[in-house]
Short mmCIF file of C-alpha atoms in Angstrom, two decimals:
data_model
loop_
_atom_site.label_atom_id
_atom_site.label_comp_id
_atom_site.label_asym_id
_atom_site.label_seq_id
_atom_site.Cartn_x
_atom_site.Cartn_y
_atom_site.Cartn_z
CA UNK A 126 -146.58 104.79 43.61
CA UNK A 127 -145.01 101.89 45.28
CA UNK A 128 -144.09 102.40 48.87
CA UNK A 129 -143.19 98.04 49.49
CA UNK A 130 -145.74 98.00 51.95
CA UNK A 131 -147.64 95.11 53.48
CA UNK A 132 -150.38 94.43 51.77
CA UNK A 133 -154.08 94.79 52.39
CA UNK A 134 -153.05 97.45 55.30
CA UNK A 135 -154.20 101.31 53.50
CA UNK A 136 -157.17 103.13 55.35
CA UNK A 137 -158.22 105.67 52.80
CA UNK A 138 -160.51 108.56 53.78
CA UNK A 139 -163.81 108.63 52.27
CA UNK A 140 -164.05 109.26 49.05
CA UNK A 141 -165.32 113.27 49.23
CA UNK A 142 -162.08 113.08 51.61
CA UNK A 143 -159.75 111.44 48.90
CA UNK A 144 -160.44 114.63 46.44
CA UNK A 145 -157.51 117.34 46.79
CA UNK A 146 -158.39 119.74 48.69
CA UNK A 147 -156.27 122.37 46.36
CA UNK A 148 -157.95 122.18 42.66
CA UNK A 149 -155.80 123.10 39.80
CA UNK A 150 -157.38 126.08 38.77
CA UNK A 151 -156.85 126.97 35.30
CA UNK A 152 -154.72 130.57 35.03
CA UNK A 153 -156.30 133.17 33.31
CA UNK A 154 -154.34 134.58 29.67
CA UNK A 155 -153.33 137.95 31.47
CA UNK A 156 -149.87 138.20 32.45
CA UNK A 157 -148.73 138.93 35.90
CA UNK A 158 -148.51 142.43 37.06
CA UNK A 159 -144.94 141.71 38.94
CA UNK A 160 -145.72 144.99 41.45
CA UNK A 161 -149.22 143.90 41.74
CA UNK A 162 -148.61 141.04 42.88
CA UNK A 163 -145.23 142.14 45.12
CA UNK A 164 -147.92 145.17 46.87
CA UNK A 165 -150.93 142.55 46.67
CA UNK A 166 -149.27 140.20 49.30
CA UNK A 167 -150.80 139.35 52.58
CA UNK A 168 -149.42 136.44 53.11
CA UNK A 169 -145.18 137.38 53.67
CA UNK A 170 -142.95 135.45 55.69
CA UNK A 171 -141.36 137.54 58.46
CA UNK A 172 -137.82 138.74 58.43
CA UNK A 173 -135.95 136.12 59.93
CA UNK A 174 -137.36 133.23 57.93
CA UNK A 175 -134.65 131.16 58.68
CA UNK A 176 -135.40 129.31 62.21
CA UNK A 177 -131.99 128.11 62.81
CA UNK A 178 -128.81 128.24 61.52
CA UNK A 179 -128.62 124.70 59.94
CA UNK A 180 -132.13 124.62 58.50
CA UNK A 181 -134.42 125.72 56.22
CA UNK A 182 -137.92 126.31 56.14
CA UNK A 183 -141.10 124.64 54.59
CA UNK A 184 -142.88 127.64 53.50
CA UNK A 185 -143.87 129.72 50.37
CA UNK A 186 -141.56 132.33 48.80
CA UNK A 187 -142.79 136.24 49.82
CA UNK A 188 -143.08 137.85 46.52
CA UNK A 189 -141.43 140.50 48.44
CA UNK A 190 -138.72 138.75 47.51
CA UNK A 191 -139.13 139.62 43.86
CA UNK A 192 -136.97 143.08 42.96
CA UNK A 193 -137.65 144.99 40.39
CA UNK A 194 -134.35 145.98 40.22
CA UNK A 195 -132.47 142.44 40.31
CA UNK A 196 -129.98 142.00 38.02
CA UNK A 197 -127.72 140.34 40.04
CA UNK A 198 -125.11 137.42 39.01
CA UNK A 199 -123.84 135.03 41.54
CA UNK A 200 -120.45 133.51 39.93
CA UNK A 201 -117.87 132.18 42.49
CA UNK A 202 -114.40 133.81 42.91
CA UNK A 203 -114.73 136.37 40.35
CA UNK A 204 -116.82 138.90 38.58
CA UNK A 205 -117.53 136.96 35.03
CA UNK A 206 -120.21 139.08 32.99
CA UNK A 207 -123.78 137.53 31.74
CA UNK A 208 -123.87 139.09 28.44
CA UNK A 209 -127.52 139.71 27.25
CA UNK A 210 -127.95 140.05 23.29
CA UNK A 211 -132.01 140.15 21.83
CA UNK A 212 -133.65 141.39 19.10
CA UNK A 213 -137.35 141.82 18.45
CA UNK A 214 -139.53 142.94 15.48
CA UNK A 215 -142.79 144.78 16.17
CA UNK A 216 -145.28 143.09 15.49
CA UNK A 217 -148.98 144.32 14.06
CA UNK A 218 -150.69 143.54 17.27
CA UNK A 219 -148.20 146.08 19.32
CA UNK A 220 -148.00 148.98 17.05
CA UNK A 221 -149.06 151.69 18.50
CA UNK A 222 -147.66 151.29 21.90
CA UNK A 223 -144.89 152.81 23.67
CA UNK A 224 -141.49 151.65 23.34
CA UNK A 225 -141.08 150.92 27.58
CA UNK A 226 -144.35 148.52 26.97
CA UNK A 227 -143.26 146.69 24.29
CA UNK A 228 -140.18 145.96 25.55
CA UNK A 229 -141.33 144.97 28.73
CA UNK A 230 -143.57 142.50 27.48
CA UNK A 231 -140.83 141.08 25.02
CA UNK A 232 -137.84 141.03 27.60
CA UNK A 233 -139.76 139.84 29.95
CA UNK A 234 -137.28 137.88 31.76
CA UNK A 235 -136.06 140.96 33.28
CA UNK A 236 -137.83 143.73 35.36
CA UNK A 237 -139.53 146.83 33.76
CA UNK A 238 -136.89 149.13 36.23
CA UNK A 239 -134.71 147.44 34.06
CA UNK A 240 -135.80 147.62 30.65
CA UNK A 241 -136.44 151.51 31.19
CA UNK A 242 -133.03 152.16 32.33
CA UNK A 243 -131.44 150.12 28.86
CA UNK A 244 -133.83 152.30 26.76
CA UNK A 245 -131.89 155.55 28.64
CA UNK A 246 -128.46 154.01 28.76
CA UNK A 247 -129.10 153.07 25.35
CA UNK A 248 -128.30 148.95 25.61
CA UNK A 249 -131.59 149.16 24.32
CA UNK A 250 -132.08 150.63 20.97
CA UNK A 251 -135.18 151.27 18.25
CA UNK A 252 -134.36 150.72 14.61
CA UNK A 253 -130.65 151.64 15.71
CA UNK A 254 -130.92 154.43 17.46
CA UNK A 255 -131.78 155.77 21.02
CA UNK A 256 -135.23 156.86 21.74
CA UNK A 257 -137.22 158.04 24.96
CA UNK A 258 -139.26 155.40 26.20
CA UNK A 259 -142.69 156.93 25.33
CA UNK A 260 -141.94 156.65 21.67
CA UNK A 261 -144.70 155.00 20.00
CA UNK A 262 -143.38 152.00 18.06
CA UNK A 263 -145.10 150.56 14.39
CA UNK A 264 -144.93 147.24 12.93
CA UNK A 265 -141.56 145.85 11.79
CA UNK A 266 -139.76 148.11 13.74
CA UNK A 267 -137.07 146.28 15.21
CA UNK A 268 -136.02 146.92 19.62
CA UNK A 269 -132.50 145.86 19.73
CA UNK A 270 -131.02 144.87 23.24
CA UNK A 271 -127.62 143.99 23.46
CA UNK A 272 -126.60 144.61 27.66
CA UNK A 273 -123.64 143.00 30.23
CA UNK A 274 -125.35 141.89 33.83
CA UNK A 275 -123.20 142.53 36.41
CA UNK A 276 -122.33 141.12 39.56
CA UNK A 277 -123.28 141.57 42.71
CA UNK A 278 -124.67 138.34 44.76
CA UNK A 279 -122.97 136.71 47.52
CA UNK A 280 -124.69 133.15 46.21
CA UNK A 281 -121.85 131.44 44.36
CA UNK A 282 -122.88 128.50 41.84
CA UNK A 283 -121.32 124.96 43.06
CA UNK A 284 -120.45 121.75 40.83
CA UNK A 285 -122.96 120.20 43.52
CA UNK A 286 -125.38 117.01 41.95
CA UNK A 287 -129.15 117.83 41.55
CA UNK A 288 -132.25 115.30 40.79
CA UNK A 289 -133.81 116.65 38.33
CA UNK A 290 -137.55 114.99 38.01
CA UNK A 291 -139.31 117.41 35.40
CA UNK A 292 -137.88 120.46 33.28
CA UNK A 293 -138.98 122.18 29.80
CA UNK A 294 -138.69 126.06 28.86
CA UNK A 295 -140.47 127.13 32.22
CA UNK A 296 -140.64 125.09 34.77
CA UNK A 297 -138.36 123.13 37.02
CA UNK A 298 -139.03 120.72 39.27
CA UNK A 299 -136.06 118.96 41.79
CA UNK A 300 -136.16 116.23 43.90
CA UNK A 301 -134.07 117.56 46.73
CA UNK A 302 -132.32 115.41 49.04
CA UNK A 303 -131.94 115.13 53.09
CA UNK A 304 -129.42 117.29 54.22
CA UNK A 305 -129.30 120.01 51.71
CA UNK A 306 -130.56 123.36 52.64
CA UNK A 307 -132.75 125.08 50.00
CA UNK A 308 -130.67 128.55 49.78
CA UNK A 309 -128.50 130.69 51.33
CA UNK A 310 -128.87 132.26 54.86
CA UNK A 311 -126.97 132.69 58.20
CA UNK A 312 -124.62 129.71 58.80
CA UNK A 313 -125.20 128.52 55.34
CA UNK A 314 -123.24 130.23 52.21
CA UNK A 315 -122.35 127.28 50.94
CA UNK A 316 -123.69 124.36 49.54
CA UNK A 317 -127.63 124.94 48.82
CA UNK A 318 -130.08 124.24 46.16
CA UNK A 319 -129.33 127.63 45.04
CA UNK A 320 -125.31 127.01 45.14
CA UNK A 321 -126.32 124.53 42.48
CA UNK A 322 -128.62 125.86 40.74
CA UNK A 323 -126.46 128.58 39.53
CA UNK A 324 -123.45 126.20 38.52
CA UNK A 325 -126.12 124.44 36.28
CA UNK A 326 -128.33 126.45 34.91
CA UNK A 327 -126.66 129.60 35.15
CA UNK A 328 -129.44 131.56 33.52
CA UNK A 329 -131.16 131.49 36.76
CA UNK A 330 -128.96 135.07 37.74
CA UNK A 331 -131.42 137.10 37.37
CA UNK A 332 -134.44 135.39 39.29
CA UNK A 333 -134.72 136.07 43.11
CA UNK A 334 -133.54 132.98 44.82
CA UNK A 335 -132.42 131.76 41.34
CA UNK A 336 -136.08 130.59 40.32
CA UNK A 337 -137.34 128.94 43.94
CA UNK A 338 -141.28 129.19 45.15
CA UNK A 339 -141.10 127.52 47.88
CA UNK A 340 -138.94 125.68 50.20
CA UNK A 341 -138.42 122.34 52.71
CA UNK A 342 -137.00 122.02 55.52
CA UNK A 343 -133.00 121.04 55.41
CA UNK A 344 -134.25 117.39 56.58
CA UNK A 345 -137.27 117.21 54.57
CA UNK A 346 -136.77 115.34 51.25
CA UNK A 347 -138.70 115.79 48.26
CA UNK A 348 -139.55 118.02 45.69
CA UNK A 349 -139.17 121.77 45.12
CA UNK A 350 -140.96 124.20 42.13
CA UNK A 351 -138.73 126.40 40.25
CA UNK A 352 -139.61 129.21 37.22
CA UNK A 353 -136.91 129.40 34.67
CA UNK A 354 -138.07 133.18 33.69
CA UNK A 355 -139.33 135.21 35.56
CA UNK A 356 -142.96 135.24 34.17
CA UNK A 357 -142.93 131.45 35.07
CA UNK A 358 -141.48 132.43 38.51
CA UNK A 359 -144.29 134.99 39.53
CA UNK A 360 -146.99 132.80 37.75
CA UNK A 361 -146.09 130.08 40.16
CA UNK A 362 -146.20 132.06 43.26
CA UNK A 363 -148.97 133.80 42.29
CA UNK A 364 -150.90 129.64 41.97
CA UNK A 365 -149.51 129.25 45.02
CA UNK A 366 -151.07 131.80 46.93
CA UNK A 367 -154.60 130.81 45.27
CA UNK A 368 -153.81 127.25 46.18
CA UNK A 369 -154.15 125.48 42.45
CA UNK A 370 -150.54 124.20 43.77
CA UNK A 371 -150.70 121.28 45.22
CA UNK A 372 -148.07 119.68 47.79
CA UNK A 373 -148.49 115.97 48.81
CA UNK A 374 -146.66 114.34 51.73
CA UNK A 375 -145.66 110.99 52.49
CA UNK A 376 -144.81 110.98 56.42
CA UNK A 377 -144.17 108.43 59.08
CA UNK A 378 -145.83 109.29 62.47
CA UNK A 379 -146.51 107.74 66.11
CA UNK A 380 -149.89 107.57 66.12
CA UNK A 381 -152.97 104.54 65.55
CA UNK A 382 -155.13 104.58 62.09
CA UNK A 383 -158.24 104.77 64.43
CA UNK A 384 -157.16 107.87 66.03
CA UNK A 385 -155.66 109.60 63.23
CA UNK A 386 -158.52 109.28 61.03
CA UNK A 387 -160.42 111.60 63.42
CA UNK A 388 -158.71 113.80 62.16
CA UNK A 389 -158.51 114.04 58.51
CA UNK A 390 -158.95 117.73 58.50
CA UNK A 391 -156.25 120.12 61.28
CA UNK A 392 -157.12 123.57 61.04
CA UNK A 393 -154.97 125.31 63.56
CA UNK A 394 -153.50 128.43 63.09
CA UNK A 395 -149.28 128.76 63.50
CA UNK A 396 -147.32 131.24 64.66
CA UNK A 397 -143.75 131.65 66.50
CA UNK A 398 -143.18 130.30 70.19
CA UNK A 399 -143.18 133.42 72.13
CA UNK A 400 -140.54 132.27 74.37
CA UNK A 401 -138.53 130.02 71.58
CA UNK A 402 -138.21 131.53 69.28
CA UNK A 403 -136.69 128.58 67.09
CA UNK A 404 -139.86 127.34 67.21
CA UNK A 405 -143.12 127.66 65.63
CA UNK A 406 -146.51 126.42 67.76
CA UNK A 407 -150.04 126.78 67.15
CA UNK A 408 -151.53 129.82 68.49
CA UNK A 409 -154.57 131.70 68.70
CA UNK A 410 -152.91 134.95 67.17
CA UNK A 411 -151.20 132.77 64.41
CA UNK A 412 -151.13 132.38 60.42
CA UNK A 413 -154.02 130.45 59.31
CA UNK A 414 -152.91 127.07 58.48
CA UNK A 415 -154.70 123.46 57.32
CA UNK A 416 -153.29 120.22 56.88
CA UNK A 417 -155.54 117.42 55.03
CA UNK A 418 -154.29 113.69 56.28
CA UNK A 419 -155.64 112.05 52.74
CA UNK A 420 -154.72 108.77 53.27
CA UNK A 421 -153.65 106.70 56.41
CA UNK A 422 -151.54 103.42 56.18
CA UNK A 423 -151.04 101.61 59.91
CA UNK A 424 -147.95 99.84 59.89
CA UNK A 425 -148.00 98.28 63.19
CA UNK A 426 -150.73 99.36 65.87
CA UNK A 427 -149.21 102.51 67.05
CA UNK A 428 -147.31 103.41 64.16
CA UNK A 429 -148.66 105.01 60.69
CA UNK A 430 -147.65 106.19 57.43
CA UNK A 431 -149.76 109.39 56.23
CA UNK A 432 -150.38 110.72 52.96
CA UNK A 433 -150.60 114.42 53.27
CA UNK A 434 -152.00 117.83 51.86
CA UNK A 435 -151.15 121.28 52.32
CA UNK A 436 -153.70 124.04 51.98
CA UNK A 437 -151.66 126.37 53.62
CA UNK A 438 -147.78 126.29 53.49
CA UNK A 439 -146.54 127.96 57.18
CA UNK A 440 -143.40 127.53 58.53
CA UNK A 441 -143.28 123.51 59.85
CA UNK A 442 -146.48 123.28 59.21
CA UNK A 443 -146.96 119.18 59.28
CA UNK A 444 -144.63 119.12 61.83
CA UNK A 445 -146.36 121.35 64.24
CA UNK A 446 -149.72 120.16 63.27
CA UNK A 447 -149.05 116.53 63.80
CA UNK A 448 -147.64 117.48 67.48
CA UNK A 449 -149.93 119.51 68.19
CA UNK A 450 -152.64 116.12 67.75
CA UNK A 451 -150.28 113.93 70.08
CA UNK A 452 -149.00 112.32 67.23
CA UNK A 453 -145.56 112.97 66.25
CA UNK A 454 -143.13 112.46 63.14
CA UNK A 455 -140.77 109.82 64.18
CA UNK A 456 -137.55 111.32 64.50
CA UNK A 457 -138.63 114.69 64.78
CA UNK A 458 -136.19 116.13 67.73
CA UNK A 459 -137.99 119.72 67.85
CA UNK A 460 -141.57 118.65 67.53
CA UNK A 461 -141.73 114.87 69.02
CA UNK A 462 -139.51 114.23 71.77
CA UNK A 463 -140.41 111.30 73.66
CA UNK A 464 -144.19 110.98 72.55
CA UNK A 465 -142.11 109.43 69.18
CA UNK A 466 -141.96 106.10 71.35
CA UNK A 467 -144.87 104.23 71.95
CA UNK A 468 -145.85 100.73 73.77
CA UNK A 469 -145.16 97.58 71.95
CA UNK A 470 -141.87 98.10 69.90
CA UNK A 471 -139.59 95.34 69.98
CA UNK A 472 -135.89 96.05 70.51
CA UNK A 473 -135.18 96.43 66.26
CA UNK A 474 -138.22 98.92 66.13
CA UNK A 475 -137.23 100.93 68.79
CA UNK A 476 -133.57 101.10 67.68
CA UNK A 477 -135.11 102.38 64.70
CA UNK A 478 -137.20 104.99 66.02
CA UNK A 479 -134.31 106.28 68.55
CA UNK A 480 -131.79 106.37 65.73
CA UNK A 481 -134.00 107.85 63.23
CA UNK A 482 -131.49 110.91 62.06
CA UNK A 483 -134.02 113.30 60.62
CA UNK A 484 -138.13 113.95 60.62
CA UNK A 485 -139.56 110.88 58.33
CA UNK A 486 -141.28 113.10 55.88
CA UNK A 487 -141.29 113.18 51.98
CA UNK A 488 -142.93 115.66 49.63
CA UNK A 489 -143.54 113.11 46.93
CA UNK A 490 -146.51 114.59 44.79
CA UNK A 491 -146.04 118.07 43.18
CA UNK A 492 -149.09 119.20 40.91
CA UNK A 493 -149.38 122.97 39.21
CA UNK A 494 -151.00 124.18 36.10
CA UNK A 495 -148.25 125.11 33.60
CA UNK A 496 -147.73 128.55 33.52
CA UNK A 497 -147.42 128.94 29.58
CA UNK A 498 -149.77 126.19 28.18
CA UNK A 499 -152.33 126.06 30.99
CA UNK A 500 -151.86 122.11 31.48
CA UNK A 501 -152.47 120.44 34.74
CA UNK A 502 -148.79 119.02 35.22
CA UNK A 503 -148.35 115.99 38.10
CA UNK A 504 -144.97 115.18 39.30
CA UNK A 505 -144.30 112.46 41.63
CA UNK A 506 -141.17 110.69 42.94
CA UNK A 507 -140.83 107.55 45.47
CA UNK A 508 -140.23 107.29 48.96
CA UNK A 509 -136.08 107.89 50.08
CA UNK A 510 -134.60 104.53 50.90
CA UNK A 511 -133.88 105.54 54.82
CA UNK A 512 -138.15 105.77 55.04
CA UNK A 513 -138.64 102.76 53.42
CA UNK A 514 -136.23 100.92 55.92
CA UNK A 515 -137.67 102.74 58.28
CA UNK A 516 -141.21 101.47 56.92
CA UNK A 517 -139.98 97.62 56.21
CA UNK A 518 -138.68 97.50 60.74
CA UNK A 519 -142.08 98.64 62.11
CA UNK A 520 -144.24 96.57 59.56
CA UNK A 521 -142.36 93.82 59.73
CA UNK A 522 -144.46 90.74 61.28
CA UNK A 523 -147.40 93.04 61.37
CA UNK A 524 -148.99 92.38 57.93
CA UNK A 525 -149.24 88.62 59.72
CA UNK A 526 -151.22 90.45 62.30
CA UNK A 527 -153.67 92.43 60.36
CA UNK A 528 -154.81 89.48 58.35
CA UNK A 529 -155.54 87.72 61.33
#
């Protein structure tokens, strides 16, 4: 990926170092046991997952966000009905089971709680007719669902632009910008990734947080993971939580290559301040958390761009991690404060550094095993253009330097 550096100037890691630390694993054929998986998880956000009113978080979905009984549909100003019509024919390989199970494996965009209650309402009928759910179906039987979703989300769709970088059947992935938080929450109704994922692909109703699993911060660009069923959706989360996703960073930090390369590795586990509680810190008590610094680029002697990994995703995590080392994101107001300016900036650089709006960081490489074929799928997208201004002021004159 071209980042219109200076030539000549990348450290890289050895090359044991250089390997991702988060394999794509391949997924096993069994399909996700949605409960399981919801009753399974150790590893939930707390309540208040949004730190402050004007951001969002970098951090993985809880499946405790996934509801068994979701059928909500977010459409703005009025009630306007998702109407669901699907027919199936039985098949040799599921005769023999019970109505509720073949259903739920055929419908399985939406919930077993669901399913059941169509097969009792009715919406859901067996060669015409209404049948308990324990009925035991035979091949070429036909399940017949023809249902109306109704409303009842606060999350509105909005005619708001998205970069979309990779899509098919399953799997979407979005190159969000700076600025835009990833969904709804207090002080934000309006104007998420979620607002706009519902105006344009309103399918995404039914999902919990309309297909997301996982999020950036409000100023962190890059990209984002979203299932397009909810199969996909769990799938993801569940690769998540095993760690064959992997999330690479591209992040611009105060700090020299000599000191930063002793420490390729930052296992420090994260928590919230006790005292601000705004604020996340590393602590004794906290999550388990590791960042991997894969790859480190100097752009002048004090100043560095980092490739990074995730083998954890907590709340801030790089942020906190890279603070916590001495060695800040530039324009990182919670986590950097002063320690963002260093000795030796002339006048343009540290104009640059002091006006910096946002924390210089980019998730640039997204890599997952597809959850229907089982194919190790890469996604990457370039640097935003205020990083690679920010880039071009501190390297400039320094490539002159470093070949000296």
């Amino acid at each position: 990926m071209t980042t219109h550096l200076p030539p000549n100037q990348s450290l890289d890691t050895d090359s044991s170092a250089q390997e991702s630390p988060m394999p794509n694993n391949v997924l096993n054929n069994d399909e996700p046991n949605n409960q399981e998986m919801i009753d399974e998880n150790t590893d939930a956000l707390d309540n208040d997952d949004l730190l402050e009113e004007d951001s969002d978080i970098d951090d993985e979905i809880d499946d405790s966000d996934i509801d068994d009984g979701d059928d909500e549909v977010p459409v703005a100003g009025q009630a306007i009905p998702v109407v669901v019509d699907m027919t199936h024919i039985v098949t040799e390989d599921q005769s023999g089971l019970r109505i509720d199970k073949v259903a739920s494996q055929v419908f399985s965009d939406f919930s077993r709680v669901q399913v059941q209650g169509w097969i009792t309402d009715g919406s859901l009928l067996y060669n015409g007719s209404v049948q308990r759910p324990k009925v035991r179906v035979k091949a070429d039987d036909v399940l017949h669902l023809s249902t109306t979703l109704q409303q009842h989300s606060e999350d509105q769709p909005e005619d708001i632009d998205i970069d979309v970088v990779y899509e098919d059947d399953d799997v979407l992935v979005i190159n969000k910008p700076v600025g835009m938080v990833v969904h709804p929450g207090a002080g934000n109704q309006t104007g998420t990734l979620v607002n706009a994922l519902l105006y344009h692909y309103p399918q995404q109703h039914h999902l919990p947080r309309a297909g997301l699993v996982h999020r950036i911060d409000k100023d962190t660009s890059g990209l984002l993971l979203i299932g397009k069923t909810k199969p996909a959706q769990m799938a993801l989360m569940e690769q998540l939580k095993d760690k064959s996703v992997y999330r690479h960073y591209q992040c611009v930090v105060a700090g020299d290559a000599a000191s930063l390369l002793r420490h390729r590795r930052i296992d420090a586990p994260i928590g919230r301040h006790r005292t601000q509680r705004t604020k996340m810190t590393v602590m004794t008590a906290g999550r388990e958390a590791v960042t991997h610094l894969l790859n480190v680029t100097p752009l002048n002697e004090n100043y560095c761009l980092l490739d990074v990994g995730l083998e954890t995703g907590r709340t801030h995590q790089i942020r906190v991690h890279l603070s916590h080392i001495t060695y800040p994101l530039v324009g990182d107001r919670v986590y950097g404060g002063r320690r963002q300016l260093r000795s030796g900036l002339s006048e343009a650089q540290r104009q640059a550094i002091s006006n910096f709006p946002r924390q210089a960081l980019h998730a640039y490489t997204l890599g997952f095993v597809h959850p229907t074929t089982g194919e190790d799928v890469e996604v990457t997208t370039p640097l935003p253009e205020d990083m690679q201004q920010l880039i071009a002021v501190l390297s400039n004159g320094y490539d002159d330097e470093y070949d000296k």
